[in-house]
mmCIF file with all atom_site columns, C-alpha atoms in Angstrom:
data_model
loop_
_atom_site.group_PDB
_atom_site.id
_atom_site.type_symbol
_atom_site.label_atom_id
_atom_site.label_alt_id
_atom_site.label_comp_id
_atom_site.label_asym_id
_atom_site.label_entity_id
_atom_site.label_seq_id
_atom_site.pdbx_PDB_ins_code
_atom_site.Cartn_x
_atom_site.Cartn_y
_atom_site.Cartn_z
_atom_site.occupancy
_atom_site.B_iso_or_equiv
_atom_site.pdbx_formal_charge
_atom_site.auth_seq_id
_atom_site.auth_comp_id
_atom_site.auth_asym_id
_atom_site.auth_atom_id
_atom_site.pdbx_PDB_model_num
ATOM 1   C CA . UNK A 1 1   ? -109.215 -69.097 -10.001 1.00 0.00 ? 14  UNK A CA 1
ATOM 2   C CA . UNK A 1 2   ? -111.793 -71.713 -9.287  1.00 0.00 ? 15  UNK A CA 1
ATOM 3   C CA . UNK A 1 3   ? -110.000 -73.495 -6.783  1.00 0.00 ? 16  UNK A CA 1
ATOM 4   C CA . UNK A 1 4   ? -107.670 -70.150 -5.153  1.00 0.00 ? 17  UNK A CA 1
ATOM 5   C CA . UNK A 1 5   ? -108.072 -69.216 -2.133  1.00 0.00 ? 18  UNK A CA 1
ATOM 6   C CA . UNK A 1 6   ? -110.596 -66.826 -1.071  1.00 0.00 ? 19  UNK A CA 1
ATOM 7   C CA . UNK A 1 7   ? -108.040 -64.011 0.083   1.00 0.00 ? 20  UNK A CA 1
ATOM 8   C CA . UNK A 1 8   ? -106.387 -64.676 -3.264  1.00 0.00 ? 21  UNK A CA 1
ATOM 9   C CA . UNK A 1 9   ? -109.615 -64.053 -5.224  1.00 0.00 ? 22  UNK A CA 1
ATOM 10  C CA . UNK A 1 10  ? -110.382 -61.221 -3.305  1.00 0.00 ? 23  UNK A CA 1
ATOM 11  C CA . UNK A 1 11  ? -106.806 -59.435 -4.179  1.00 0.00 ? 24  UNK A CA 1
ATOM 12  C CA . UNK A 1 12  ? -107.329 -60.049 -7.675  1.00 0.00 ? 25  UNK A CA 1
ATOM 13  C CA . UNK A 1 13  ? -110.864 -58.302 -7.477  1.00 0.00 ? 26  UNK A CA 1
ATOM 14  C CA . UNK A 1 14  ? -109.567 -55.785 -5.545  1.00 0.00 ? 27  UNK A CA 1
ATOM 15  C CA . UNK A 1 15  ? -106.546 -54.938 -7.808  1.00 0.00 ? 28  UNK A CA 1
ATOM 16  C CA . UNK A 1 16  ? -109.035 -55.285 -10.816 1.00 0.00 ? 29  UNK A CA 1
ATOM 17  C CA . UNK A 1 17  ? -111.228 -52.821 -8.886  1.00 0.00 ? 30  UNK A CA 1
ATOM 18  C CA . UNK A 1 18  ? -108.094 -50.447 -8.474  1.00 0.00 ? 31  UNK A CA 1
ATOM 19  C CA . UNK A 1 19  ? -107.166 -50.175 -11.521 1.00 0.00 ? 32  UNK A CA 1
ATOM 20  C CA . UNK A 1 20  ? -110.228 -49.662 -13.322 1.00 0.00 ? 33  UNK A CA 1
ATOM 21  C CA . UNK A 1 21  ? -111.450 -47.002 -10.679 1.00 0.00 ? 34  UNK A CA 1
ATOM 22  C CA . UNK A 1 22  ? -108.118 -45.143 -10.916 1.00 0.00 ? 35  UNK A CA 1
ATOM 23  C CA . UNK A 1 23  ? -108.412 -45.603 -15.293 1.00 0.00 ? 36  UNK A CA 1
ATOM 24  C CA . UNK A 1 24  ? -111.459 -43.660 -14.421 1.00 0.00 ? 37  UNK A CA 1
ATOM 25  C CA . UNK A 1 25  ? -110.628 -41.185 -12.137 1.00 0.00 ? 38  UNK A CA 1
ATOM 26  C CA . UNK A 1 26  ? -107.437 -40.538 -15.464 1.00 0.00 ? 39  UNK A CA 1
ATOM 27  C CA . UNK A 1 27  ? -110.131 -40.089 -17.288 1.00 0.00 ? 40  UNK A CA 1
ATOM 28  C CA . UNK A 1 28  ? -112.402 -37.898 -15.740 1.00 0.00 ? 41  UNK A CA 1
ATOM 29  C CA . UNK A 1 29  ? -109.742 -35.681 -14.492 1.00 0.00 ? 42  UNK A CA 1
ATOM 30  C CA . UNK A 1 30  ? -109.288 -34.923 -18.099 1.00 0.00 ? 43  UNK A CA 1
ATOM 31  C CA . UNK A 1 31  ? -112.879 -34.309 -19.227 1.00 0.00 ? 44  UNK A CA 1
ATOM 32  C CA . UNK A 1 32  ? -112.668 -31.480 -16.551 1.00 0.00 ? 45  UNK A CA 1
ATOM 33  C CA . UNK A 1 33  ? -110.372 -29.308 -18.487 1.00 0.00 ? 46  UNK A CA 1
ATOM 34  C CA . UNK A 1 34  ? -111.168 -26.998 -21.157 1.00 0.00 ? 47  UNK A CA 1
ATOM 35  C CA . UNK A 1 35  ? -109.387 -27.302 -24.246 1.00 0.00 ? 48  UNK A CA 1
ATOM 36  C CA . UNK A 1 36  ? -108.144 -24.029 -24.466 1.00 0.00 ? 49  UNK A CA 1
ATOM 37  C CA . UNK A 1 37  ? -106.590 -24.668 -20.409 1.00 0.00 ? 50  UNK A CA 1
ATOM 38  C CA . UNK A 1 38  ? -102.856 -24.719 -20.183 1.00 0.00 ? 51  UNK A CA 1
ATOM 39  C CA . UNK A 1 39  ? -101.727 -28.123 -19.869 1.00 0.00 ? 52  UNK A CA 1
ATOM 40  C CA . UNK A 1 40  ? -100.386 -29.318 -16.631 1.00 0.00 ? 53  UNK A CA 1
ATOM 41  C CA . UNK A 1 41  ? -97.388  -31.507 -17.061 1.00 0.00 ? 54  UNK A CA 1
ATOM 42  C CA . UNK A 1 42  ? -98.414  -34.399 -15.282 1.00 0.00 ? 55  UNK A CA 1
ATOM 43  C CA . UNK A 1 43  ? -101.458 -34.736 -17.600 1.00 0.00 ? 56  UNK A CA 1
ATOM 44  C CA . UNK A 1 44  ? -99.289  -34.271 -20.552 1.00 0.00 ? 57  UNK A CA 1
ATOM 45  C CA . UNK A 1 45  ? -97.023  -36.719 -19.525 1.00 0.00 ? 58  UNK A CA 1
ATOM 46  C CA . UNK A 1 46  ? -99.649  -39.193 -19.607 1.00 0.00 ? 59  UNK A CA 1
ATOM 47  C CA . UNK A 1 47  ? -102.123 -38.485 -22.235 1.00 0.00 ? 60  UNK A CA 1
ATOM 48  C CA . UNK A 1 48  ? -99.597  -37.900 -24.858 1.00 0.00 ? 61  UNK A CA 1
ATOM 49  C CA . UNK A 1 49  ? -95.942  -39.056 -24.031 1.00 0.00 ? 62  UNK A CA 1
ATOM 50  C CA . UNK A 1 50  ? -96.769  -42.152 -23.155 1.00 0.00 ? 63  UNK A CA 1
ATOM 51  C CA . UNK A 1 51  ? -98.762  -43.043 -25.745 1.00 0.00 ? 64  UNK A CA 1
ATOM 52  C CA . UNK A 1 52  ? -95.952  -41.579 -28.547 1.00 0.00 ? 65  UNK A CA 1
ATOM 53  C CA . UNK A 1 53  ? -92.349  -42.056 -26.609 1.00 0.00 ? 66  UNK A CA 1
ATOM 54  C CA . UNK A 1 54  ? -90.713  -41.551 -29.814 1.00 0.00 ? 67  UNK A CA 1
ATOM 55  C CA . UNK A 1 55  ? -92.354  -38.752 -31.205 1.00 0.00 ? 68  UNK A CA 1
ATOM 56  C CA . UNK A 1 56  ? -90.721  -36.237 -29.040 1.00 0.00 ? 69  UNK A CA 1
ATOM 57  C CA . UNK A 1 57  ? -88.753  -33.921 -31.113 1.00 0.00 ? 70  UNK A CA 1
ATOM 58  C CA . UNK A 1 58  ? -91.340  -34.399 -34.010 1.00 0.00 ? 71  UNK A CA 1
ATOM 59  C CA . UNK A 1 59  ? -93.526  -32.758 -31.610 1.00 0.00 ? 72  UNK A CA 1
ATOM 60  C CA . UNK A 1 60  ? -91.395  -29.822 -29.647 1.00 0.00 ? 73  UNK A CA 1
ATOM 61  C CA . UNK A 1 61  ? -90.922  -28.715 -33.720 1.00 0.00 ? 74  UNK A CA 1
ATOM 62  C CA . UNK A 1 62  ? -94.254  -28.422 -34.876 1.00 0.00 ? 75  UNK A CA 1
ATOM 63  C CA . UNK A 1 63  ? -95.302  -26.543 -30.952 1.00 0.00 ? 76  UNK A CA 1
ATOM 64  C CA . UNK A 1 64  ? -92.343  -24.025 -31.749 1.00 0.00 ? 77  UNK A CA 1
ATOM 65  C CA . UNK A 1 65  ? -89.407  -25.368 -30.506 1.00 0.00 ? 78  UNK A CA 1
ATOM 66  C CA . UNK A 1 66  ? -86.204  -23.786 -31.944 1.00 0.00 ? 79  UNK A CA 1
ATOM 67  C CA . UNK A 1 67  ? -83.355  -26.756 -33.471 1.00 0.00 ? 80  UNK A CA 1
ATOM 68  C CA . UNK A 1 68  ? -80.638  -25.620 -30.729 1.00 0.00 ? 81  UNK A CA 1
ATOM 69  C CA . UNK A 1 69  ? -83.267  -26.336 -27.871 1.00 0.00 ? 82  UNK A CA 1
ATOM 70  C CA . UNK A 1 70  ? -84.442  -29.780 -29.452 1.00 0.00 ? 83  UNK A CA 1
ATOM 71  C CA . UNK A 1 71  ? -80.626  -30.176 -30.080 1.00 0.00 ? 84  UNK A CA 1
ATOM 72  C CA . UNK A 1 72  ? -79.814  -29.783 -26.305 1.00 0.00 ? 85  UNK A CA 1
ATOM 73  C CA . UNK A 1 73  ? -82.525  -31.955 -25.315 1.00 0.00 ? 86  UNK A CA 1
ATOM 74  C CA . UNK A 1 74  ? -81.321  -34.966 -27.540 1.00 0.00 ? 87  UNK A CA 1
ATOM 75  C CA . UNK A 1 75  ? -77.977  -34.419 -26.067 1.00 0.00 ? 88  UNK A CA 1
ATOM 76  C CA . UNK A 1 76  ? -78.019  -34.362 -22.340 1.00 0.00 ? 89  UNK A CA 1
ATOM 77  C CA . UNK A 1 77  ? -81.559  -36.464 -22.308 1.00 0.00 ? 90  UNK A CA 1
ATOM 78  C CA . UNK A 1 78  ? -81.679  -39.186 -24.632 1.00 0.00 ? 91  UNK A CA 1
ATOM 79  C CA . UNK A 1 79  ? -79.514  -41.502 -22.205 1.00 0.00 ? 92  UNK A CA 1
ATOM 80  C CA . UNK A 1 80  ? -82.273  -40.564 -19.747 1.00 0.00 ? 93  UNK A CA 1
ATOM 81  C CA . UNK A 1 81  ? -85.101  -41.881 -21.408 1.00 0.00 ? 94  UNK A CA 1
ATOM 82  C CA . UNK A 1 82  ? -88.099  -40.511 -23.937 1.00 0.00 ? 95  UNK A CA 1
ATOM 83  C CA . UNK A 1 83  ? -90.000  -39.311 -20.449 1.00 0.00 ? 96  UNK A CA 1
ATOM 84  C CA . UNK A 1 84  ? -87.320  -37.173 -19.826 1.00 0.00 ? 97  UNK A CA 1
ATOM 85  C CA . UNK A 1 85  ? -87.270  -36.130 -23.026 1.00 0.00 ? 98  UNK A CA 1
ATOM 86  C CA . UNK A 1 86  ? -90.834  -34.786 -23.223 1.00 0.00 ? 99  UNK A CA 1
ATOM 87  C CA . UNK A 1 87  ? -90.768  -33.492 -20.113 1.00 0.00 ? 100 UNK A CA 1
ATOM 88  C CA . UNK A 1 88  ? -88.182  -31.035 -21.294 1.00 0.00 ? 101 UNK A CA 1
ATOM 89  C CA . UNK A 1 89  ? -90.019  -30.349 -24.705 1.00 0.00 ? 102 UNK A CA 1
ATOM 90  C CA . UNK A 1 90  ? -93.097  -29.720 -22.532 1.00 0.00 ? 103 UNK A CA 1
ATOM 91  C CA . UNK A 1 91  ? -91.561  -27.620 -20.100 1.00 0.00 ? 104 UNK A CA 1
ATOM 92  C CA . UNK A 1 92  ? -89.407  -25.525 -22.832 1.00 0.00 ? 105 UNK A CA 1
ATOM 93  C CA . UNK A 1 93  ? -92.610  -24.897 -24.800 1.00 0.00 ? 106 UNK A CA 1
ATOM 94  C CA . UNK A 1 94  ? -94.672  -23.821 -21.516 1.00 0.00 ? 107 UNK A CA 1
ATOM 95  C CA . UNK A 1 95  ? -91.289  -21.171 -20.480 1.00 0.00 ? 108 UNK A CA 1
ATOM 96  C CA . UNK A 1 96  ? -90.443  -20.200 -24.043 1.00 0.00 ? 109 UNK A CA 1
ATOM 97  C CA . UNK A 1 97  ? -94.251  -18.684 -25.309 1.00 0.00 ? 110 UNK A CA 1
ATOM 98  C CA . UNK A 1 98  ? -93.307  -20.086 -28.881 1.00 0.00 ? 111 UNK A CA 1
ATOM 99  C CA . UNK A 1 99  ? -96.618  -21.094 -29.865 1.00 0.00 ? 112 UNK A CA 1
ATOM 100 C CA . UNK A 1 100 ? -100.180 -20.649 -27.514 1.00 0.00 ? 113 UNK A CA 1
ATOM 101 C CA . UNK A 1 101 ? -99.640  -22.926 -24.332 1.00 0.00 ? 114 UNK A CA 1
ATOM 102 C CA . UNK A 1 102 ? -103.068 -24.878 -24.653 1.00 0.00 ? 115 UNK A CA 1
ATOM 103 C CA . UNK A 1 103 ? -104.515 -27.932 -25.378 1.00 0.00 ? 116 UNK A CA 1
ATOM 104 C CA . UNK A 1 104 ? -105.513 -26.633 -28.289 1.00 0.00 ? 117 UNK A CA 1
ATOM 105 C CA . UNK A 1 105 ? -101.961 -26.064 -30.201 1.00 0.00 ? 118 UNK A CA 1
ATOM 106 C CA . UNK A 1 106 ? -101.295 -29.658 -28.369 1.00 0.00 ? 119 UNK A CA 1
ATOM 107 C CA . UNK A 1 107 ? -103.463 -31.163 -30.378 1.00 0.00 ? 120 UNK A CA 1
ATOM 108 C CA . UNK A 1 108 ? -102.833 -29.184 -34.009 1.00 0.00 ? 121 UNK A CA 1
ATOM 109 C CA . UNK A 1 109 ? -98.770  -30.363 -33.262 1.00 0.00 ? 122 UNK A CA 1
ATOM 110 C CA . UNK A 1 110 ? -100.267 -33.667 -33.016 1.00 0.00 ? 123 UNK A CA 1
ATOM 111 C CA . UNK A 1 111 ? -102.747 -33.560 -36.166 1.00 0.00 ? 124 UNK A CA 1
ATOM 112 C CA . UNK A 1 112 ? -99.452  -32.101 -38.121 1.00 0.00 ? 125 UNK A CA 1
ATOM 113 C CA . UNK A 1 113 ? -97.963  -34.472 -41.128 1.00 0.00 ? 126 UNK A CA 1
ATOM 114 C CA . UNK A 1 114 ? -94.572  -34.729 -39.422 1.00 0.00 ? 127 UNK A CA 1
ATOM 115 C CA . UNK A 1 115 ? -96.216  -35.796 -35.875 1.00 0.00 ? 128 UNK A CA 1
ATOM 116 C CA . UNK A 1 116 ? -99.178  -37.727 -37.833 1.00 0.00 ? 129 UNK A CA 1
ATOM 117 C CA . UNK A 1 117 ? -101.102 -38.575 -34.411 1.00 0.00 ? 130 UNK A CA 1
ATOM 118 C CA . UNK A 1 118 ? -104.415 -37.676 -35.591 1.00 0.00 ? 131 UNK A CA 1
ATOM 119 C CA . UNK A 1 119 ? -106.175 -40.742 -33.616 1.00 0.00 ? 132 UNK A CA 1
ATOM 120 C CA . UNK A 1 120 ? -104.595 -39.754 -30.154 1.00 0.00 ? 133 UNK A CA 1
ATOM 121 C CA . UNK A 1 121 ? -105.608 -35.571 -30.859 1.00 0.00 ? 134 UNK A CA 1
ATOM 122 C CA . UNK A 1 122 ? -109.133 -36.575 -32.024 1.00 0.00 ? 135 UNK A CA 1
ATOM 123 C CA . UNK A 1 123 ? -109.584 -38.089 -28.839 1.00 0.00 ? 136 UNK A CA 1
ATOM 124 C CA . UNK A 1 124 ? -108.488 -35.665 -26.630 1.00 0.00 ? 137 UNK A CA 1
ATOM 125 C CA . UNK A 1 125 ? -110.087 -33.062 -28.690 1.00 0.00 ? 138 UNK A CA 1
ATOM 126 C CA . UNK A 1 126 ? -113.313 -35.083 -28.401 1.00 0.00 ? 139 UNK A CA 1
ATOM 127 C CA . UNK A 1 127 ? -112.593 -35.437 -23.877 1.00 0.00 ? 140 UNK A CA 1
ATOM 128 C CA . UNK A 1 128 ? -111.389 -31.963 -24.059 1.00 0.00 ? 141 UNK A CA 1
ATOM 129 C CA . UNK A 1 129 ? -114.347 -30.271 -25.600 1.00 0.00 ? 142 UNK A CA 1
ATOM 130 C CA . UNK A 1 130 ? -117.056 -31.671 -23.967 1.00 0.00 ? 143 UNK A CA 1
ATOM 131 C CA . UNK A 1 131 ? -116.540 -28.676 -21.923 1.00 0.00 ? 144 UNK A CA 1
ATOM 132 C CA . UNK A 1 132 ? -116.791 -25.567 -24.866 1.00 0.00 ? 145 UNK A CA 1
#
């Protein structure tokens, strides 16, 4: 970068600047949320399914989800992608009252042995409770 340009430099500072202020603003949209808030999808979306694509249906089981509606997803959404995917499990699990619709049951799915995320829900149990 020594010899670029100066417009050059300044787009790289200014796309470093970017992305770390909109990393923070992620973040601190987060820490405003209680953990016992229903989720909204879009912060689902990214604090847990893209961080565990694959863990989908491990997931939608341990919030509730019946076989026949995990079924149905992996049938009509697989070829779609995993986001696609979640977004159903979310959305089924927000509409069907299975299980509490909080961060809170989130976050015990995710501690479960057949999810095994316990990294990813001790972290957003620690962002999330800063509020209780």
């Amino acid at each position: 970068m020594a010899n670029a340009p100066a417009s050059q430099v300044q787009d790289v500072t200014l796309a470093a600047a970017t992305a770390s202020a909109s990393s923070e603003e992620k973040a601190d949209e987060l820490a405003a949320i209680s953990i016992n808030s229903k989720p909204e999808l879009k912060h689902l979306m990214n604090e847990v399914a893209a961080k565990i694509p694959t863990k989908w249906e491990a997931t939608g089981t341990q919030l509730g989800l019946q076989k026949h509606h995990l079924d149905t997803i992996r049938m009509n959404r697989t070829q779609q992608g995993a986001d696609r995917c979640w977004s159903d499990v979310f959305c089924k699990w927000r509409s069907a009252c299975t299980s509490e619709y909080t961060w809170r049951q989130l976050i015990k799915a995710l501690k479960t042995n057949e999810v095994d995320e316990i990294e990813l829900a001790n972290d957003l149990e620690q962002r999330l409770l800063s509020l209780d």
